[in-house]
Short mmCIF file of C-alpha atoms in Angstrom, two decimals:
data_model
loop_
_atom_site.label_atom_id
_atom_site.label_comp_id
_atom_site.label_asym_id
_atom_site.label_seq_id
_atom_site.Cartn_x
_atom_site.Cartn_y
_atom_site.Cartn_z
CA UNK A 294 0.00 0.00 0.00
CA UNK A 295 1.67 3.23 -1.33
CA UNK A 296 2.78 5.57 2.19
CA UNK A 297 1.54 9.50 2.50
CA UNK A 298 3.18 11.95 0.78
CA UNK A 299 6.49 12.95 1.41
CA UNK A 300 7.18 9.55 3.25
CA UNK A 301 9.76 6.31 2.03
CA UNK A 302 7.79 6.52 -1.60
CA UNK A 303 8.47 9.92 -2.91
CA UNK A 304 11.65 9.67 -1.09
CA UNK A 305 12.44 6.15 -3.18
CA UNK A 306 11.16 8.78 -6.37
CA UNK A 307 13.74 11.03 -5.34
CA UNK A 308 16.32 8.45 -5.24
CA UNK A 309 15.16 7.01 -8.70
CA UNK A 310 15.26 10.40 -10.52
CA UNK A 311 19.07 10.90 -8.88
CA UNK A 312 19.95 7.63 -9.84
CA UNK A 313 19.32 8.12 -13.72
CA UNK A 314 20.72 11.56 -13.08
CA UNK A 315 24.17 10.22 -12.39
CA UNK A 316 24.21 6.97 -14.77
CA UNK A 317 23.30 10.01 -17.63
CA UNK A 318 20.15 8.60 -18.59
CA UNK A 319 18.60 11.87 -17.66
CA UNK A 320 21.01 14.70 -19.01
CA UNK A 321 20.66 18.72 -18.44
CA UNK A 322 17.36 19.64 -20.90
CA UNK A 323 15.74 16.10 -20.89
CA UNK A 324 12.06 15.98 -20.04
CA UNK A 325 10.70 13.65 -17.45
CA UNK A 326 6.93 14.08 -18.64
CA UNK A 327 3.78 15.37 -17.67
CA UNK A 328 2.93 14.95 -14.23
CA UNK A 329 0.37 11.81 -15.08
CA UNK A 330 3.20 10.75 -17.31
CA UNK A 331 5.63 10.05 -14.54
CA UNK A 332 3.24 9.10 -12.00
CA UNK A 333 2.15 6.14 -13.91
CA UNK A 334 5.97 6.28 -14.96
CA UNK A 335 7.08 5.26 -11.23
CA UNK A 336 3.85 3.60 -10.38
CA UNK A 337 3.15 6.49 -7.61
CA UNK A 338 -0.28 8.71 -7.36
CA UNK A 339 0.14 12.32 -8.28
CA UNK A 340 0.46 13.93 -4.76
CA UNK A 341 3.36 11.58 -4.05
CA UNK A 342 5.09 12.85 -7.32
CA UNK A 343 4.59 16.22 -6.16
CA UNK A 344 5.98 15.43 -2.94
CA UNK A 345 8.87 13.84 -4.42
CA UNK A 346 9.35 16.64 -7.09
CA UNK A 347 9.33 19.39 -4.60
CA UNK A 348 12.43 19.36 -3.14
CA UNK A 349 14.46 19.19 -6.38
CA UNK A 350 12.66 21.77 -7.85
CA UNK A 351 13.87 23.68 -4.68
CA UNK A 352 17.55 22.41 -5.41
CA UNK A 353 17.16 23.81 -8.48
CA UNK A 354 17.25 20.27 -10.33
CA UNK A 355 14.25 19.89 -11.57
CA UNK A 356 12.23 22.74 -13.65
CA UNK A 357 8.38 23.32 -14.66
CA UNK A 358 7.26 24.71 -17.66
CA UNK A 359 3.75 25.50 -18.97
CA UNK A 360 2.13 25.34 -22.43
CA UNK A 361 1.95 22.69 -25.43
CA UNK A 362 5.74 21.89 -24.95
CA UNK A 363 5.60 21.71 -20.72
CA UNK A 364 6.14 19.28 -18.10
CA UNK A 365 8.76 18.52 -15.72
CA UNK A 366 12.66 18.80 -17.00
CA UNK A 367 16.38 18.51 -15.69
CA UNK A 368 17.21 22.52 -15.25
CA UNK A 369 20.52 22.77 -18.18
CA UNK A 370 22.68 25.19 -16.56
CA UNK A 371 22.96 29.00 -17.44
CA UNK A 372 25.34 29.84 -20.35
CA UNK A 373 27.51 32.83 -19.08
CA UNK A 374 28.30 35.14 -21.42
CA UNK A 375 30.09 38.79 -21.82
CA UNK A 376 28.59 41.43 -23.75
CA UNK A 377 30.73 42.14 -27.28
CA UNK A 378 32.17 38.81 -26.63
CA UNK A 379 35.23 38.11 -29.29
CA UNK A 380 35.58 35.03 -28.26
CA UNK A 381 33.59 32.41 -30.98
CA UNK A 382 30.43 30.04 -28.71
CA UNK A 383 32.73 26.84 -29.28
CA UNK A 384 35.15 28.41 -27.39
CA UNK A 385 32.95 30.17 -25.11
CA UNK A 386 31.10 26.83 -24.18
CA UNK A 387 33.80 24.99 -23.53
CA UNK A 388 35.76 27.00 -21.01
CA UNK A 389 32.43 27.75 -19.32
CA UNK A 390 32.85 23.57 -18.91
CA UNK A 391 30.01 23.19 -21.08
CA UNK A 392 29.78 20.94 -24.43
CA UNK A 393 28.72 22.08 -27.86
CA UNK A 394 27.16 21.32 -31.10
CA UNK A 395 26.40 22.74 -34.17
CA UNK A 396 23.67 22.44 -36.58
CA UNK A 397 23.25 24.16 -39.67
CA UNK A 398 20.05 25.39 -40.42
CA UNK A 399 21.08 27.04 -43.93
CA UNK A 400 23.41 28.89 -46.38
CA UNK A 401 22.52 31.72 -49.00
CA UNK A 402 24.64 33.75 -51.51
CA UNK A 403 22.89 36.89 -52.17
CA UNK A 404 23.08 40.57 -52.78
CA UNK A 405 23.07 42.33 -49.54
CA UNK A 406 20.24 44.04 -47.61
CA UNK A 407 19.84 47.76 -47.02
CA UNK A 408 20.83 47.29 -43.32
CA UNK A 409 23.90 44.82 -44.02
CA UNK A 410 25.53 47.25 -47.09
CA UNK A 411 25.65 49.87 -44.12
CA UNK A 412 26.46 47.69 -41.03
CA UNK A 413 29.62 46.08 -43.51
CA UNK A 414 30.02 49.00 -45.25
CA UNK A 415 29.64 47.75 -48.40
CA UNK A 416 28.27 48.82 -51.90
CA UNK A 417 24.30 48.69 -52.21
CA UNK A 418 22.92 44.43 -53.28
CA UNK A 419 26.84 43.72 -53.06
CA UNK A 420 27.52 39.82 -52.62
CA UNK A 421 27.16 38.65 -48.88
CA UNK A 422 27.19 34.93 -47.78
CA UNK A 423 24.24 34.06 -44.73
CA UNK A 424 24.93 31.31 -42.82
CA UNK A 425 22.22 30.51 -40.36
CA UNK A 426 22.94 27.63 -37.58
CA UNK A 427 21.21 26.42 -34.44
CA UNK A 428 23.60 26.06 -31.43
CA UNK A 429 23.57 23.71 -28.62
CA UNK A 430 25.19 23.57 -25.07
CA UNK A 431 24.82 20.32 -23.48
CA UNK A 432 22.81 19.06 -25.64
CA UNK A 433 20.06 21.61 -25.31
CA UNK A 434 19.11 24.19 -27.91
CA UNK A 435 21.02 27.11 -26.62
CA UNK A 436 20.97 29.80 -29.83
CA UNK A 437 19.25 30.05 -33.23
CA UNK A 438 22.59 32.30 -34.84
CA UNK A 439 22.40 34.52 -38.56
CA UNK A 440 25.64 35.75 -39.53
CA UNK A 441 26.46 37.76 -42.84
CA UNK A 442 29.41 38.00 -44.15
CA UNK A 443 31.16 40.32 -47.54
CA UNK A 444 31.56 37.74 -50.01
CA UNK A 445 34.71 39.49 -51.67
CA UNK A 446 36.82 38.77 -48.04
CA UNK A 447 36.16 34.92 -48.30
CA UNK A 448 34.98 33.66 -51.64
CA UNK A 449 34.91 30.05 -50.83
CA UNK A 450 33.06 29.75 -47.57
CA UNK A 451 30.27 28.47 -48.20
CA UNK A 452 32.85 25.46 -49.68
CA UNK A 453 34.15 25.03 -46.13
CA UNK A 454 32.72 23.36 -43.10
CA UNK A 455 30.40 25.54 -41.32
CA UNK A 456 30.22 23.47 -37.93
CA UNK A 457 32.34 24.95 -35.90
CA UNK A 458 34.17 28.12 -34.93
CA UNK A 459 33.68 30.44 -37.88
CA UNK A 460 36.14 32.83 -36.26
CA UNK A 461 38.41 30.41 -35.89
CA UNK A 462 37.65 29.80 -39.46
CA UNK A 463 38.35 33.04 -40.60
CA UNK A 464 41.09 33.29 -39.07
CA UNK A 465 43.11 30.42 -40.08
CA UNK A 466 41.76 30.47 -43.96
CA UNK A 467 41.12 34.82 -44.71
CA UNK A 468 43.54 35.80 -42.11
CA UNK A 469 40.51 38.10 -40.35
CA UNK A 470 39.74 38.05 -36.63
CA UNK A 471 37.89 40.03 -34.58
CA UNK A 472 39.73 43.26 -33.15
CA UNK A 473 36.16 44.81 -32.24
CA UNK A 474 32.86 44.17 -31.35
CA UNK A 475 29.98 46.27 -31.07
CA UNK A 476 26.19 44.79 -29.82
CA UNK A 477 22.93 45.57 -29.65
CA UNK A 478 20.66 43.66 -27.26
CA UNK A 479 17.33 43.56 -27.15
CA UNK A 480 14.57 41.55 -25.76
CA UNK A 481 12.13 39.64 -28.65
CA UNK A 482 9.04 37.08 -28.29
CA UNK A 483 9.74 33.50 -29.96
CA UNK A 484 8.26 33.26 -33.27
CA UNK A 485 6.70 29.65 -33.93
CA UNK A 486 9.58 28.57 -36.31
CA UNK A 487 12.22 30.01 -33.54
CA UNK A 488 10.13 28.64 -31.20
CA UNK A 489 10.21 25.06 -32.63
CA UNK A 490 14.20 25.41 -33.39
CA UNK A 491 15.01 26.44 -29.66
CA UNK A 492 12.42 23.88 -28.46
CA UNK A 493 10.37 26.68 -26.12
CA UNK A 494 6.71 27.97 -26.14
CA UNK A 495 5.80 30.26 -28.39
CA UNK A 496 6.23 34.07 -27.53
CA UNK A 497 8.93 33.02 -24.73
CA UNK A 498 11.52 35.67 -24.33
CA UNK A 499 14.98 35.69 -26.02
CA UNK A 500 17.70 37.75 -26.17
CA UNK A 501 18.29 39.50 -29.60
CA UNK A 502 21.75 40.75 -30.30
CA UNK A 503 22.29 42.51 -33.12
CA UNK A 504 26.53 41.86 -33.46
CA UNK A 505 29.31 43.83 -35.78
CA UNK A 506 32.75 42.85 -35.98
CA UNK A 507 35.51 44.68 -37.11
CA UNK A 508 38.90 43.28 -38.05
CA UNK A 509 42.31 44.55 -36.94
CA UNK A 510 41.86 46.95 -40.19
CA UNK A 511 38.92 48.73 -38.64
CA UNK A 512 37.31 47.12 -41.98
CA UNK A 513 33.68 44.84 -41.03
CA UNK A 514 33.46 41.12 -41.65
CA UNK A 515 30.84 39.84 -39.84
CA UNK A 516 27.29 41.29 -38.94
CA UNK A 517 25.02 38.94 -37.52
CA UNK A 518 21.87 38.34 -35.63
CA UNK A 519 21.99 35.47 -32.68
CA UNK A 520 18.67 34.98 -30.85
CA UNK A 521 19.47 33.25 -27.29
CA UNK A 522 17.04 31.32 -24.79
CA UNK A 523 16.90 33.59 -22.03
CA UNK A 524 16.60 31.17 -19.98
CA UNK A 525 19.70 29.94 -20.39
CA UNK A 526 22.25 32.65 -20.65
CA UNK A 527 23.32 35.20 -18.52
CA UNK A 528 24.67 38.07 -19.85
CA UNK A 529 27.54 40.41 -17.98
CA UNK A 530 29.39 43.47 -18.50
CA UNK A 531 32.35 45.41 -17.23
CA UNK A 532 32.99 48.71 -16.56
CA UNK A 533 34.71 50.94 -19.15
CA UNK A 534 33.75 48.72 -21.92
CA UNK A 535 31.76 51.30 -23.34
CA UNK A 536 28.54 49.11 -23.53
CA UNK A 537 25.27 51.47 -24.56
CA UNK A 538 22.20 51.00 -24.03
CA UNK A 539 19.47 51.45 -26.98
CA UNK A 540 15.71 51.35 -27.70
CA UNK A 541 15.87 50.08 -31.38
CA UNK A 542 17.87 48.97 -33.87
CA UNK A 543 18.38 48.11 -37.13
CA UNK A 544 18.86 43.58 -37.86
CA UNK A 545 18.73 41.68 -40.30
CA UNK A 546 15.40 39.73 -41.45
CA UNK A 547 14.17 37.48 -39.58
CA UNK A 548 13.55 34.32 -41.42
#
């Protein structure tokens, strides 16, 4: 006969849920289920689940989430990351301790937008290469990232694989690196497609930034458009880096 709440059962929940925790069947994103879901799940009734839930919710384990795409899942740690970062997300990720993966989404040669002939100071509809990737940290959708680039600097890029670091591409292949950085960061609602890619409910907040870098030349190379979870990055600054605030800017479309 199953005990009260918060007695040997939920604790024996508790225990279970740690258990596949540690052997990695349950890794930082994963979603238990619906509350009915994992009570039949671990053969408990729902106020024992709750009971058992509770206290790793409180630990900061566990996480709920309402909507179509809720339920109960293992909290993926925060993401931290410095405003005009230079440093590329592989890179980022991994010293942070955190693993990576790339996905990309899609690739376009085209003449260049209003906004990205100004932002990379370039000649009105000349050549620019979009690469648009979703990012992951720790196997949870982390970033849905656009990034232009002047198709003159690096002709073959789109030849390359597209993966990993582009910086560190750029770097090794056009001999460009970012010198400077200069963001703007906003606050958007999840469309349904970015929705879908970053696995969240529609209308969920993310973090827009709205990226230009510069090379050691002062020349652009990169301007880009990287739409974070907000719930999973954590953005700092320090003084003197000249970081302004704004109420608008200019991106590229969102697609």
């Amino acid at each position: 006969m199953e005990e009260t709440a918060g007695g040997a059962v939920a604790e024996d929940v508790r225990r279970r849920i740690l258990s596949m925790l540690s052997s990695g069947a349950l890794r930082p994103g994963s979603r238990l289920g619906t509350e009915r879901e994992m009570a039949e799940q671990f053969g408990v009734s729902r106020a024992t689940l709750r009971s058992a839930l509770l206290p790793l919710s409180q630990a900061g384990v566990l996480e709920r989430r309402t909507g179509r795409a809720g339920g109960t899942f293992v909290r993926a740690d925060m993401v931290q990351r410095n405003a005009a970062e230079q440093a590329g997300l592989p890179a980022l990720l991994h010293s942070g301790g955190h693993s990576s993966y790339t996905k990309v989404l899609a690739t376009d040669s085209r003449p260049a937008t209003a906004a990205e002939s100004v932002a990379l100071e370039i000649a009105p509809d000349a050549a620019v290469f979009v690469i648009r990737r979703l990012r992951y940290a720790d196997g949870v959708p982390l970033s849905v990232d656009q990034s232009c680039f002047v198709a003159e600097q690096a002709p073959d890029l789109l030849e390359q694989p597209l993966g990993g670091s582009l910086y560190e591409l750029f770097k090794t292949r056009y001999g460009l690196a970012p010198a400077t950085t200069t963001e703007t960061i906003e606050v958007v609602s999840a469309s349904p497609r970015e929705a879908q890619c970053l696995d969240i409910a529609h209308r969920k907040p993310l973090l827009a930034i709205t990226r230009l870098a510069r090379a050691e030349s002062g020349r652009p190379f990169e301007y880009a458009y990287d739409l974070f979870r907000a719930d999973r990055v954590r953005l700092t600054a320090t003084s003197g880096t000249g970081i302004t605030l704004a109420c608008a800017a200019a991106v590229p479309d969102r697609v």
